[in-house]
Amino acid sequence: MASYQDEAQEGEEVPQSMEQLAESAAPSSLRGVRACKRCGILKTMEQFMNEGCENCPFFDMNDIDGVNRYLTAFYEGQAAVMDPQESWAAKWIRVDSFFPGVYAIQVTGALERDIEEDLENRGLRWR
């Protein structure tokens, strides 16, 4: 079976949305799924430790302490978002500026105050 890249003619660029979709991640397991407290993307702890968060590359998730600072196991609902800029659901859960992926509808838990201050200084919003 040919991929999108194989079907593209030579010299033709791959659309940005296709590149983002190819880089998106979904939870590899239903056990141990966590939500990022800033953006709400859902992945397993192992995925966060290995890959980090696509939307929050400035979060240091290389060890268990970092993972526990930025993630929560308490969230409600899930929405798979393939095209965030065009999806009404992505706009409704406020992830329309993030990468494609599986997101929590509502995240329970707050970031620590120093992390919130750092995000404010960077001009970044959180859910």
Short mmCIF file of C-alpha atoms in Angstrom, two decimals:
data_model
loop_
_atom_site.label_atom_id
_atom_site.label_comp_id
_atom_site.label_asym_id
_atom_site.label_seq_id
_atom_site.Cartn_x
_atom_site.Cartn_y
_atom_site.Cartn_z
CA MET A 1 0.00 0.00 0.00
CA ALA A 2 1.45 3.37 -1.00
CA SER A 3 1.70 6.19 1.51
CA TYR A 4 0.79 9.81 0.94
CA GLN A 5 4.49 10.60 0.53
CA ASP A 6 4.85 7.90 -2.17
CA GLU A 7 1.89 9.27 -4.12
CA ALA A 8 3.16 12.85 -4.05
CA GLN A 9 4.80 13.88 -7.26
CA GLU A 10 8.43 14.84 -7.21
CA GLY A 11 8.89 18.44 -6.14
CA GLU A 12 5.41 18.60 -4.59
CA GLU A 13 5.41 19.69 -0.96
CA VAL A 14 3.47 17.85 1.71
CA PRO A 15 0.82 20.13 3.30
CA GLN A 16 1.65 21.37 6.81
CA SER A 17 -1.49 19.75 8.26
CA MET A 18 -0.39 16.35 6.90
CA GLU A 19 3.05 16.76 8.46
CA GLN A 20 1.49 17.61 11.83
CA LEU A 21 -0.89 14.66 11.60
CA ALA A 22 2.00 12.31 10.83
CA GLU A 23 3.83 13.58 13.93
CA SER A 24 0.83 13.32 16.25
CA ALA A 25 0.68 10.69 18.96
CA ALA A 26 -2.16 8.73 20.48
CA PRO A 27 -1.97 6.80 23.75
CA SER A 28 -0.28 3.47 23.10
CA SER A 29 -2.31 1.82 25.87
CA LEU A 30 -5.52 2.47 27.77
CA ARG A 31 -3.79 1.81 31.08
CA GLY A 32 -1.82 4.57 32.74
CA VAL A 33 -3.06 7.37 30.48
CA ARG A 34 -2.23 10.85 31.75
CA ALA A 35 -3.20 14.36 30.64
CA CYS A 36 -0.83 17.29 30.33
CA LYS A 37 -2.07 19.94 32.79
CA ARG A 38 -1.36 22.75 30.29
CA CYS A 39 -2.71 21.46 26.98
CA GLY A 40 -4.69 18.34 27.94
CA ILE A 41 -3.08 15.95 25.43
CA LEU A 42 -3.43 12.31 26.49
CA LYS A 43 -0.56 9.80 26.40
CA THR A 44 0.87 7.14 28.66
CA MET A 45 3.50 8.10 31.23
CA GLU A 46 6.10 6.19 29.22
CA GLN A 47 5.23 8.17 26.08
CA PHE A 48 5.56 11.46 27.98
CA MET A 49 8.90 10.40 29.45
CA ASN A 50 10.25 9.24 26.07
CA GLU A 51 8.74 11.83 23.74
CA GLY A 52 7.68 14.71 25.99
CA CYS A 53 4.66 16.82 25.14
CA GLU A 54 4.37 18.09 21.56
CA ASN A 55 2.57 21.24 22.65
CA CYS A 56 4.77 21.94 25.69
CA PRO A 57 8.39 21.21 24.69
CA PHE A 58 9.64 23.52 27.47
CA PHE A 59 8.35 21.09 30.15
CA ASP A 60 11.15 18.81 31.39
CA MET A 61 9.60 15.33 31.54
CA ASN A 62 12.78 13.24 31.60
CA ASP A 63 12.22 11.84 35.07
CA ILE A 64 9.29 10.78 37.24
CA ASP A 65 9.36 14.03 39.27
CA GLY A 66 9.03 16.15 36.13
CA VAL A 67 6.24 13.95 34.83
CA ASN A 68 4.33 14.26 38.09
CA ARG A 69 4.63 18.08 38.07
CA TYR A 70 3.08 18.51 34.63
CA LEU A 71 0.64 15.59 34.30
CA THR A 72 -2.53 14.40 35.96
CA ALA A 73 -4.46 11.14 35.92
CA PHE A 74 -7.70 13.02 36.62
CA TYR A 75 -9.55 14.13 33.52
CA GLU A 76 -12.99 13.75 31.96
CA GLY A 77 -13.76 12.60 28.43
CA GLN A 78 -11.59 12.25 25.36
CA ALA A 79 -11.64 13.82 21.91
CA ALA A 80 -9.46 12.75 18.99
CA VAL A 81 -8.52 15.87 17.05
CA MET A 82 -7.11 15.40 13.56
CA ASP A 83 -7.35 18.95 12.19
CA PRO A 84 -7.31 21.39 15.13
CA GLN A 85 -7.62 24.58 13.08
CA GLU A 86 -10.81 23.37 11.35
CA SER A 87 -12.44 21.33 14.13
CA TRP A 88 -15.32 22.86 16.08
CA ALA A 89 -14.64 20.34 18.87
CA ALA A 90 -11.03 21.53 19.10
CA LYS A 91 -12.24 25.11 19.37
CA TRP A 92 -14.78 24.10 22.03
CA ILE A 93 -12.13 22.43 24.24
CA ARG A 94 -9.62 25.20 23.34
CA VAL A 95 -6.97 23.05 21.63
CA ASP A 96 -7.33 24.59 18.17
CA SER A 97 -3.77 25.99 18.29
CA PHE A 98 -2.19 22.68 19.30
CA PHE A 99 -0.96 19.61 17.40
CA PRO A 100 -3.33 16.82 16.33
CA GLY A 101 -3.82 14.15 18.99
CA VAL A 102 -6.18 12.79 21.64
CA TYR A 103 -7.19 15.42 24.21
CA ALA A 104 -9.04 15.43 27.52
CA ILE A 105 -12.33 17.32 27.46
CA GLN A 106 -11.68 18.63 30.98
CA VAL A 107 -8.49 18.39 33.05
CA THR A 108 -8.62 18.30 36.84
CA GLY A 109 -5.60 19.65 38.69
CA ALA A 110 -3.65 22.86 38.61
CA LEU A 111 -0.09 23.66 37.68
CA GLU A 112 2.17 24.85 40.47
CA ARG A 113 2.28 28.63 40.89
CA ASP A 114 5.90 28.96 39.69
CA ILE A 115 5.03 27.08 36.49
CA GLU A 116 1.99 29.34 35.92
CA GLU A 117 4.20 32.41 36.39
CA ASP A 118 6.72 31.05 33.87
CA LEU A 119 3.92 30.43 31.35
CA GLU A 120 2.58 33.97 31.91
CA ASN A 121 6.06 35.41 31.31
CA ARG A 122 6.28 33.45 28.04
CA GLY A 123 2.85 34.72 27.00
CA LEU A 124 1.41 31.18 26.90
CA ARG A 125 -2.08 30.16 27.95
CA TRP A 126 -3.20 26.98 29.67
CA ARG A 127 -6.52 25.25 30.07
#
